[in-house]
Amino acid sequence: MKILVTGGLGFIGSHTVVELQNEGFEVVIIDDCSNSSEKVLDGITSITGKKPWFEKIDLKEKQKVEDFFKRHEDIKGVIHFAASKAVGESVEKPLLYYENNIGTLVYLLKELSKKAKSSFIFSSSCTVYGQADKMPITEDAPVKEAESPYGNTKQMGEEIIRDTCKVTPSLNAIALRYFNPMGAHPTVQIGELPIGVPQNLVPFITQTGAGIRKELSVFGDDYPTSDGTCVRDYIYVVDLAKAHVVALQRLLAGNNRTNYEVFNVGTGKGSTVLEVIQSFERMSGKKLNYKIVDRRPGDITTAYADTTQANNELGWKSRYTLDEAMKSAWEWEQKIRN
Ligand code: UD1
């Protein structure tokens, strides 16, 4: 069965392609390589023994997207990762983010609406909850006003899909709200490749451990948490990738309750920034150079998932611990430095 993965050369996309191929799906990747590399195909191929079909297309080029779907009429499902994701950049260039993340989503949904039946998985984010009032966060927690155009594209993306599903019974969709993805494939053939200075905690930590960054700045230690640093739910990217496969299988088998559903994808466990640093130190055997600095504007205090829905409905549960995920992140960092 043929599945399109947009952004399939990216961090989460490439891990999902591997899991799809392991489950016997035929994968077609579209990626514009703006934030990824064709070399990732070799990594995927060395893990699964099968090279996925790849087309370098920018989804903003509507005509190319139409042509693509004409050439691949047998596509049964789409997992849509392709999007811009730098929060700070989105504040500077909102229209770029709306064009990249919203325009392309509309084109894809238009194509899928033409089909007799189609399944669609959307990369959403726990960012839609903002600072939720209650922990752990359930899917029915209110969506808060977005902190950035990037966050807004995730909220709007969900709304666009929901509205389209309402009038398109042939379209079945699931939005997965990721918490904080981290780590690399255990074979160390694929992993995260941040361009420039990493904005996310884990790649900044591993780059500091590798000596590329002088020290990690810990953004604030005066939050009302166990040690004063922010709490997040760090989910291993392979676990997250598997969640996409089971979500897709749910739609393909017609096991969904409504034609638009939303699931949290996290571990259900919160970790502070200092706990993440300690995990790095345990797994690498190195002391991490870090200092406490001011809070980062826009950061929330605490976010971790209630995963009951994903556990019960998708039959999915995260399996890997923070230490295991960190070990893979560190091995990947060492590999790419060599
Ligand atoms: C970020 C994005 C969010 C996105 C999510 C998933 C921001 C503001 N939010 O969330 O929209 O959905 O990633 O990937 O970028 N930290 C440090 N020092 C650092 C980097 C981070 O102390 O150099 C701390 C942060 O304050 C935070 C935690 O580490 O408490 C995690 O930060 P980060 O990896 O950027 O993820 P989020 O901010 O949770």
Tab-separated table of C-alpha atoms and ligand atoms in Angstrom:
chain	number	residue	atom	x	y	z
A	1	MET	CA	0.000	0.000	0.000
A	2	LYS	CA	1.452	3.311	-1.110
A	3	ILE	CA	1.861	6.111	1.453
A	4	LEU	CA	3.136	9.634	0.804
A	5	VAL	CA	5.361	11.128	3.482
A	6	THR	CA	5.924	14.862	2.993
A	7	GLY	CA	9.074	16.082	4.704
A	8	GLY	CA	10.174	12.463	4.815
A	9	LEU	CA	13.867	13.391	4.884
A	10	GLY	CA	13.469	15.421	8.067
A	11	PHE	CA	14.033	14.333	11.651
A	12	ILE	CA	10.660	12.822	12.551
A	13	GLY	CA	9.755	12.122	8.920
A	14	SER	CA	12.775	9.898	8.253
A	15	HIS	CA	12.177	7.823	11.393
A	16	THR	CA	8.543	7.402	10.362
A	17	VAL	CA	9.545	6.269	6.864
A	18	VAL	CA	11.655	3.535	8.479
A	19	GLU	CA	8.757	2.338	10.645
A	20	LEU	CA	6.360	2.399	7.671
A	21	GLN	CA	8.739	0.330	5.560
A	22	ASN	CA	9.248	-2.079	8.455
A	23	GLU	CA	5.465	-2.569	8.478
A	24	GLY	CA	5.466	-3.339	4.745
A	25	PHE	CA	4.170	-0.021	3.385
A	26	GLU	CA	5.496	1.324	0.091
A	27	VAL	CA	6.737	4.834	0.833
A	28	VAL	CA	6.964	7.836	-1.468
A	29	ILE	CA	8.764	10.875	-0.059
A	30	ILE	CA	8.331	14.478	-1.096
A	31	ASP	CA	10.835	16.910	0.383
A	32	ASP	CA	12.213	20.242	-0.828
A	33	CYS	CA	15.508	19.637	1.047
A	34	SER	CA	15.357	23.179	2.459
A	35	ASN	CA	16.144	21.813	5.908
A	36	SER	CA	17.245	18.267	5.118
A	37	SER	CA	19.570	16.322	2.864
A	38	GLU	CA	19.155	13.624	0.211
A	39	LYS	CA	21.842	11.690	2.118
A	40	VAL	CA	19.115	10.767	4.609
A	41	LEU	CA	17.826	8.366	1.921
A	42	ASP	CA	21.010	6.322	2.323
A	43	GLY	CA	20.469	6.141	6.076
A	44	ILE	CA	16.890	4.930	5.606
A	45	THR	CA	17.975	2.412	2.969
A	46	SER	CA	20.734	0.996	5.134
A	47	ILE	CA	18.267	0.381	7.981
A	48	THR	CA	15.374	-1.099	6.000
A	49	GLY	CA	17.188	-2.530	2.975
A	50	LYS	CA	14.755	-0.684	0.713
A	51	LYS	CA	15.186	2.717	-0.888
A	52	PRO	CA	11.992	4.759	-0.707
A	53	TRP	CA	10.830	6.581	-3.852
A	54	PHE	CA	11.862	10.231	-3.570
A	55	GLU	CA	10.782	13.369	-5.433
A	56	LYS	CA	12.267	16.767	-4.704
A	57	ILE	CA	9.209	19.011	-4.774
A	58	ASP	CA	8.377	22.230	-2.994
A	59	LEU	CA	4.752	21.821	-1.891
A	60	LYS	CA	4.186	25.534	-2.496
A	61	GLU	CA	4.290	24.762	-6.229
A	62	LYS	CA	0.648	23.875	-6.609
A	63	GLN	CA	0.910	22.618	-10.188
A	64	LYS	CA	3.714	20.226	-9.245
A	65	VAL	CA	1.640	18.899	-6.378
A	66	GLU	CA	-1.297	18.286	-8.735
A	67	ASP	CA	0.982	16.553	-11.240
A	68	PHE	CA	2.471	14.445	-8.494
A	69	PHE	CA	-0.926	13.148	-7.395
A	70	LYS	CA	-1.839	12.389	-11.018
A	71	ARG	CA	1.318	10.301	-11.355
A	72	HIS	CA	0.677	8.519	-8.041
A	73	GLU	CA	-3.043	7.871	-8.127
A	74	ASP	CA	-2.642	4.795	-5.938
A	75	ILE	CA	-1.580	6.759	-2.852
A	76	LYS	CA	-3.820	5.632	0.005
A	77	GLY	CA	-2.564	7.839	2.788
A	78	VAL	CA	-0.471	10.902	3.523
A	79	ILE	CA	1.636	11.687	6.562
A	80	HIS	CA	2.358	15.394	6.402
A	81	PHE	CA	5.544	16.571	8.115
A	82	ALA	CA	6.783	19.176	5.641
A	83	ALA	CA	6.681	22.530	7.435
A	84	SER	CA	8.889	25.272	8.788
A	85	LYS	CA	9.456	24.923	12.506
A	86	ALA	CA	11.713	27.620	13.941
A	87	VAL	CA	9.699	29.572	16.484
A	88	GLY	CA	11.926	32.676	16.465
A	89	GLU	CA	12.105	32.833	12.679
A	90	SER	CA	8.309	32.613	12.494
A	91	VAL	CA	8.044	35.789	14.583
A	92	GLU	CA	10.379	37.579	12.141
A	93	LYS	CA	8.767	36.175	8.988
A	94	PRO	CA	5.117	35.376	9.691
A	95	LEU	CA	4.042	35.331	6.039
A	96	LEU	CA	6.731	32.798	5.179
A	97	TYR	CA	5.318	30.522	7.870
A	98	TYR	CA	1.711	30.994	6.784
A	99	GLU	CA	2.651	30.311	3.184
A	100	ASN	CA	4.855	27.303	3.954
A	101	ASN	CA	2.707	25.676	6.584
A	102	ILE	CA	-0.846	26.689	5.679
A	103	GLY	CA	-0.757	27.144	1.892
A	104	THR	CA	0.792	23.720	1.367
A	105	LEU	CA	-1.656	22.032	3.730
A	106	VAL	CA	-4.549	23.450	1.702
A	107	TYR	CA	-3.079	22.122	-1.574
A	108	LEU	CA	-2.647	18.653	-0.090
A	109	LEU	CA	-6.172	18.557	1.330
A	110	LYS	CA	-7.562	19.661	-2.045
A	111	GLU	CA	-5.841	16.737	-3.718
A	112	LEU	CA	-6.990	14.275	-1.066
A	113	SER	CA	-10.572	15.545	-1.280
A	114	LYS	CA	-10.652	14.392	-4.916
A	115	LYS	CA	-10.095	10.772	-3.896
A	116	ALA	CA	-12.818	8.221	-3.169
A	117	LYS	CA	-11.172	7.556	0.202
A	118	SER	CA	-8.077	8.949	1.851
A	119	SER	CA	-6.244	8.995	5.151
A	120	PHE	CA	-4.264	11.943	6.469
A	121	ILE	CA	-1.957	12.277	9.475
A	122	PHE	CA	-0.949	15.789	10.535
A	123	SER	CA	2.065	16.832	12.615
A	124	SER	CA	0.661	19.012	15.321
A	125	SER	CA	2.241	20.062	18.570
A	126	CYS	CA	1.593	20.408	22.275
A	127	THR	CA	2.312	24.064	21.622
A	128	VAL	CA	-1.441	24.412	20.866
A	129	TYR	CA	-2.146	24.108	24.618
A	130	GLY	CA	0.140	26.970	25.671
A	131	GLN	CA	0.462	26.843	29.469
A	132	ALA	CA	-2.331	24.401	30.261
A	133	ASP	CA	-4.097	24.841	33.576
A	134	LYS	CA	-3.984	21.163	34.539
A	135	MET	CA	-1.287	18.493	34.316
A	136	PRO	CA	-1.097	16.022	32.699
A	137	ILE	CA	-2.603	17.658	29.613
A	138	THR	CA	-5.594	15.906	28.069
A	139	GLU	CA	-6.729	16.403	24.470
A	140	ASP	CA	-9.774	18.366	25.607
A	141	ALA	CA	-7.663	21.030	27.360
A	142	PRO	CA	-8.459	24.392	25.765
A	143	VAL	CA	-6.329	25.585	22.886
A	144	LYS	CA	-4.683	28.817	24.058
A	145	GLU	CA	-3.794	31.851	21.996
A	146	ALA	CA	-0.633	30.976	20.061
A	147	GLU	CA	2.677	32.440	21.255
A	148	SER	CA	4.116	32.610	17.730
A	149	PRO	CA	3.120	32.391	14.068
A	150	TYR	CA	4.656	28.887	14.071
A	151	GLY	CA	2.346	27.813	16.911
A	152	ASN	CA	-0.529	29.506	15.136
A	153	THR	CA	0.104	27.469	11.982
A	154	LYS	CA	-0.365	24.299	14.054
A	155	GLN	CA	-3.633	25.578	15.559
A	156	MET	CA	-4.905	26.818	12.208
A	157	GLY	CA	-3.752	23.645	10.500
A	158	GLU	CA	-5.862	21.580	12.904
A	159	GLU	CA	-8.881	23.837	12.288
A	160	ILE	CA	-8.489	23.648	8.509
A	161	ILE	CA	-8.380	19.847	8.637
A	162	ARG	CA	-11.328	19.672	11.035
A	163	ASP	CA	-13.451	21.957	8.825
A	164	THR	CA	-12.512	20.035	5.682
A	165	CYS	CA	-13.319	16.682	7.289
A	166	LYS	CA	-16.773	18.002	8.291
A	167	VAL	CA	-17.775	18.361	4.651
A	168	THR	CA	-15.627	15.552	3.200
A	169	PRO	CA	-16.735	12.153	4.518
A	170	SER	CA	-14.203	10.397	2.275
A	171	LEU	CA	-11.358	12.110	4.120
A	172	ASN	CA	-10.238	10.673	7.454
A	173	ALA	CA	-7.647	12.557	9.461
A	174	ILE	CA	-5.732	12.391	12.717
A	175	ALA	CA	-3.728	15.241	14.212
A	176	LEU	CA	-0.925	14.061	16.475
A	177	ARG	CA	0.098	16.598	19.100
A	178	TYR	CA	3.750	15.863	19.787
A	179	PHE	CA	5.405	16.766	23.031
A	180	ASN	CA	9.227	17.137	22.852
A	181	PRO	CA	10.791	14.704	20.363
A	182	MET	CA	14.443	13.692	20.866
A	183	GLY	CA	17.008	11.002	20.100
A	184	ALA	CA	18.122	9.112	17.014
A	185	HIS	CA	17.563	5.714	15.456
A	186	PRO	CA	19.326	2.960	17.487
A	187	THR	CA	21.347	1.998	14.376
A	188	VAL	CA	22.678	5.600	14.356
A	189	GLN	CA	21.983	5.780	10.607
A	190	ILE	CA	19.499	8.660	10.919
A	191	GLY	CA	18.970	11.380	13.522
A	192	GLU	CA	18.448	15.088	14.029
A	193	LEU	CA	20.506	17.465	11.838
A	194	PRO	CA	19.955	20.963	13.186
A	195	ILE	CA	21.170	23.705	10.857
A	196	GLY	CA	23.093	26.440	12.654
A	197	VAL	CA	22.760	26.931	16.396
A	198	PRO	CA	20.196	24.462	17.768
A	199	GLN	CA	17.193	26.072	19.434
A	200	ASN	CA	16.007	22.884	21.115
A	201	LEU	CA	17.447	21.608	24.353
A	202	VAL	CA	18.720	18.127	23.478
A	203	PRO	CA	20.758	18.950	20.334
A	204	PHE	CA	22.211	21.939	22.190
A	205	ILE	CA	23.262	19.636	25.020
A	206	THR	CA	24.868	17.033	22.735
A	207	GLN	CA	26.678	19.730	20.725
A	208	THR	CA	27.982	21.218	23.972
A	209	GLY	CA	29.112	17.743	25.048
A	210	ALA	CA	30.888	17.383	21.702
A	211	GLY	CA	32.677	20.713	22.195
A	212	ILE	CA	30.909	22.575	19.374
A	213	ARG	CA	29.164	24.899	21.828
A	214	LYS	CA	31.024	26.344	24.783
A	215	GLU	CA	28.218	25.985	27.285
A	216	LEU	CA	24.502	25.436	27.575
A	217	SER	CA	22.400	28.302	28.883
A	218	VAL	CA	19.652	26.992	31.144
A	219	PHE	CA	16.766	29.400	30.707
A	220	GLY	CA	15.661	30.190	34.258
A	221	ASP	CA	15.787	28.302	37.546
A	222	ASP	CA	13.088	30.231	39.368
A	223	TYR	CA	10.053	28.434	37.952
A	224	PRO	CA	7.629	26.799	40.391
A	225	THR	CA	8.919	23.249	39.673
A	226	SER	CA	10.890	20.693	41.731
A	227	ASP	CA	14.293	22.254	40.917
A	228	GLY	CA	13.185	25.588	39.445
A	229	THR	CA	13.745	24.660	35.773
A	230	CYS	CA	10.997	24.057	33.196
A	231	VAL	CA	9.329	20.690	32.835
A	232	ARG	CA	8.725	19.005	29.449
A	233	ASP	CA	7.704	15.577	28.206
A	234	TYR	CA	10.622	14.224	26.135
A	235	ILE	CA	9.533	11.528	23.729
A	236	TYR	CA	11.921	9.222	21.870
A	237	VAL	CA	11.637	9.831	18.126
A	238	VAL	CA	11.289	6.101	17.339
A	239	ASP	CA	8.314	5.845	19.709
A	240	LEU	CA	6.859	8.941	18.080
A	241	ALA	CA	7.414	7.486	14.595
A	242	LYS	CA	5.547	4.309	15.582
A	243	ALA	CA	2.597	6.424	16.745
A	244	HIS	CA	2.223	7.667	13.156
A	245	VAL	CA	2.102	4.131	11.822
A	246	VAL	CA	-0.598	2.983	14.257
A	247	ALA	CA	-2.606	6.172	13.633
A	248	LEU	CA	-2.447	5.535	9.887
A	249	GLN	CA	-3.391	1.877	10.344
A	250	ARG	CA	-6.388	2.967	12.423
A	251	LEU	CA	-7.652	5.109	9.549
A	252	LEU	CA	-6.918	2.549	6.847
A	253	ALA	CA	-8.782	-0.121	8.824
A	254	GLY	CA	-11.700	2.250	9.428
A	255	ASN	CA	-11.323	1.934	13.202
A	256	ASN	CA	-11.569	5.677	13.841
A	257	ARG	CA	-14.569	6.966	15.776
A	258	THR	CA	-15.003	10.175	13.782
A	259	ASN	CA	-13.320	11.325	10.587
A	260	TYR	CA	-11.213	13.868	12.482
A	261	GLU	CA	-9.418	12.851	15.676
A	262	VAL	CA	-6.662	14.306	17.848
A	263	PHE	CA	-4.150	12.451	20.023
A	264	ASN	CA	-1.378	13.521	22.362
A	265	VAL	CA	1.915	11.788	21.740
A	266	GLY	CA	4.180	11.940	24.762
A	267	THR	CA	5.455	9.691	27.521
A	268	GLY	CA	3.233	11.063	30.263
A	269	LYS	CA	6.315	11.853	32.332
A	270	GLY	CA	7.703	15.336	32.875
A	271	SER	CA	11.439	16.029	33.226
A	272	THR	CA	13.121	19.257	34.266
A	273	VAL	CA	15.963	20.805	32.268
A	274	LEU	CA	18.390	19.800	35.036
A	275	GLU	CA	17.125	16.204	34.907
A	276	VAL	CA	17.766	16.155	31.160
A	277	ILE	CA	21.313	17.420	31.788
A	278	GLN	CA	21.814	14.696	34.425
A	279	SER	CA	20.617	12.097	31.940
A	280	PHE	CA	23.193	13.364	29.433
A	281	GLU	CA	25.936	13.161	32.056
A	282	ARG	CA	24.953	9.582	32.977
A	283	MET	CA	24.782	8.402	29.373
A	284	SER	CA	27.928	10.151	28.105
A	285	GLY	CA	30.064	9.906	31.223
A	286	LYS	CA	30.888	13.594	30.656
A	287	LYS	CA	30.212	16.643	32.803
A	288	LEU	CA	28.173	19.199	30.902
A	289	ASN	CA	29.272	22.812	30.967
A	290	TYR	CA	26.185	24.894	31.713
A	291	LYS	CA	25.098	28.091	33.402
A	292	ILE	CA	21.771	29.419	34.599
A	293	VAL	CA	20.604	32.501	32.704
A	294	ASP	CA	17.359	34.499	32.509
A	295	ARG	CA	14.113	32.931	31.450
A	296	ARG	CA	13.500	32.653	27.698
A	297	PRO	CA	10.544	34.823	26.666
A	298	GLY	CA	7.539	32.755	25.646
A	299	ASP	CA	8.580	29.610	27.568
A	300	ILE	CA	5.864	27.902	29.547
A	301	THR	CA	6.592	26.370	32.954
A	302	THR	CA	5.329	22.822	32.604
A	303	ALA	CA	3.909	20.571	29.894
A	304	TYR	CA	3.474	16.815	29.942
A	305	ALA	CA	0.917	14.624	28.269
A	306	ASP	CA	-1.984	12.571	29.423
A	307	THR	CA	-1.567	9.661	27.000
A	308	THR	CA	-4.704	7.705	27.972
A	309	GLN	CA	-6.372	8.329	24.605
A	310	ALA	CA	-3.362	7.201	22.602
A	311	ASN	CA	-2.922	4.167	24.891
A	312	ASN	CA	-6.570	3.079	24.691
A	313	GLU	CA	-7.588	4.110	21.189
A	314	LEU	CA	-4.361	3.679	19.228
A	315	GLY	CA	-3.006	0.878	21.396
A	316	TRP	CA	0.222	2.852	21.461
A	317	LYS	CA	2.529	3.529	24.388
A	318	SER	CA	6.008	5.010	24.534
A	319	ARG	CA	8.549	2.308	25.441
A	320	TYR	CA	11.889	4.056	25.738
A	321	THR	CA	13.170	5.964	28.761
A	322	LEU	CA	14.784	9.400	28.754
A	323	ASP	CA	18.181	7.741	29.342
A	324	GLU	CA	17.756	5.404	26.370
A	325	ALA	CA	16.690	8.269	24.121
A	326	MET	CA	19.610	10.378	25.395
A	327	LYS	CA	22.086	7.568	24.751
A	328	SER	CA	20.978	7.452	21.098
A	329	ALA	CA	21.169	11.247	20.796
A	330	TRP	CA	24.736	11.202	22.112
A	331	GLU	CA	25.829	8.325	19.857
A	332	TRP	CA	24.360	10.181	16.870
A	333	GLU	CA	26.160	13.404	17.801
A	334	GLN	CA	29.473	11.533	18.003
A	335	LYS	CA	28.830	9.844	14.692
A	336	ILE	CA	28.102	13.056	12.784
A	337	ARG	CA	31.161	14.742	14.316
A	338	ASN	CA	33.331	11.932	12.958
B	1	UD1	C1	9.816	23.972	21.359
B	1	UD1	C2	8.972	24.975	20.633
B	1	UD1	C3	7.600	24.390	20.402
B	1	UD1	C4	7.719	23.098	19.651
B	1	UD1	C5	8.552	22.154	20.521
B	1	UD1	C6	8.708	20.790	19.919
B	1	UD1	C7	9.835	27.116	21.408
B	1	UD1	C8	9.569	28.332	22.207
B	1	UD1	N1	8.873	26.179	21.408
B	1	UD1	O1	9.253	23.744	22.625
B	1	UD1	O2	6.809	25.296	19.665
B	1	UD1	O3	6.453	22.567	19.415
B	1	UD1	O4	9.844	22.752	20.681
B	1	UD1	O5	9.936	20.582	19.358
B	1	UD1	O6	10.862	26.996	20.773
B	1	UD1	N2	16.138	25.168	27.138
B	1	UD1	C9	17.247	25.662	27.803
B	1	UD1	N3	18.350	26.010	27.065
B	1	UD1	C10	18.402	25.877	25.710
B	1	UD1	C11	17.272	25.359	25.030
B	1	UD1	C12	16.161	25.025	25.776
B	1	UD1	O7	17.241	25.793	29.025
B	1	UD1	O8	19.418	26.236	25.102
B	1	UD1	C13	14.965	24.771	27.917
B	1	UD1	C14	13.730	25.576	27.573
B	1	UD1	O9	13.626	26.697	28.377
B	1	UD1	C15	12.637	24.559	27.827
B	1	UD1	C16	13.276	23.203	27.544
B	1	UD1	O10	14.684	23.445	27.589
B	1	UD1	O11	12.274	24.584	29.177
B	1	UD1	C17	12.905	22.644	26.199
B	1	UD1	O12	13.131	23.648	25.215
B	1	UD1	P1	12.973	23.348	23.669
B	1	UD1	O13	13.740	22.159	23.291
B	1	UD1	O14	13.254	24.615	22.941
B	1	UD1	O15	11.450	22.936	23.508
B	1	UD1	P2	10.114	23.757	23.922
B	1	UD1	O16	10.421	25.132	24.288
B	1	UD1	O17	9.396	22.923	24.907
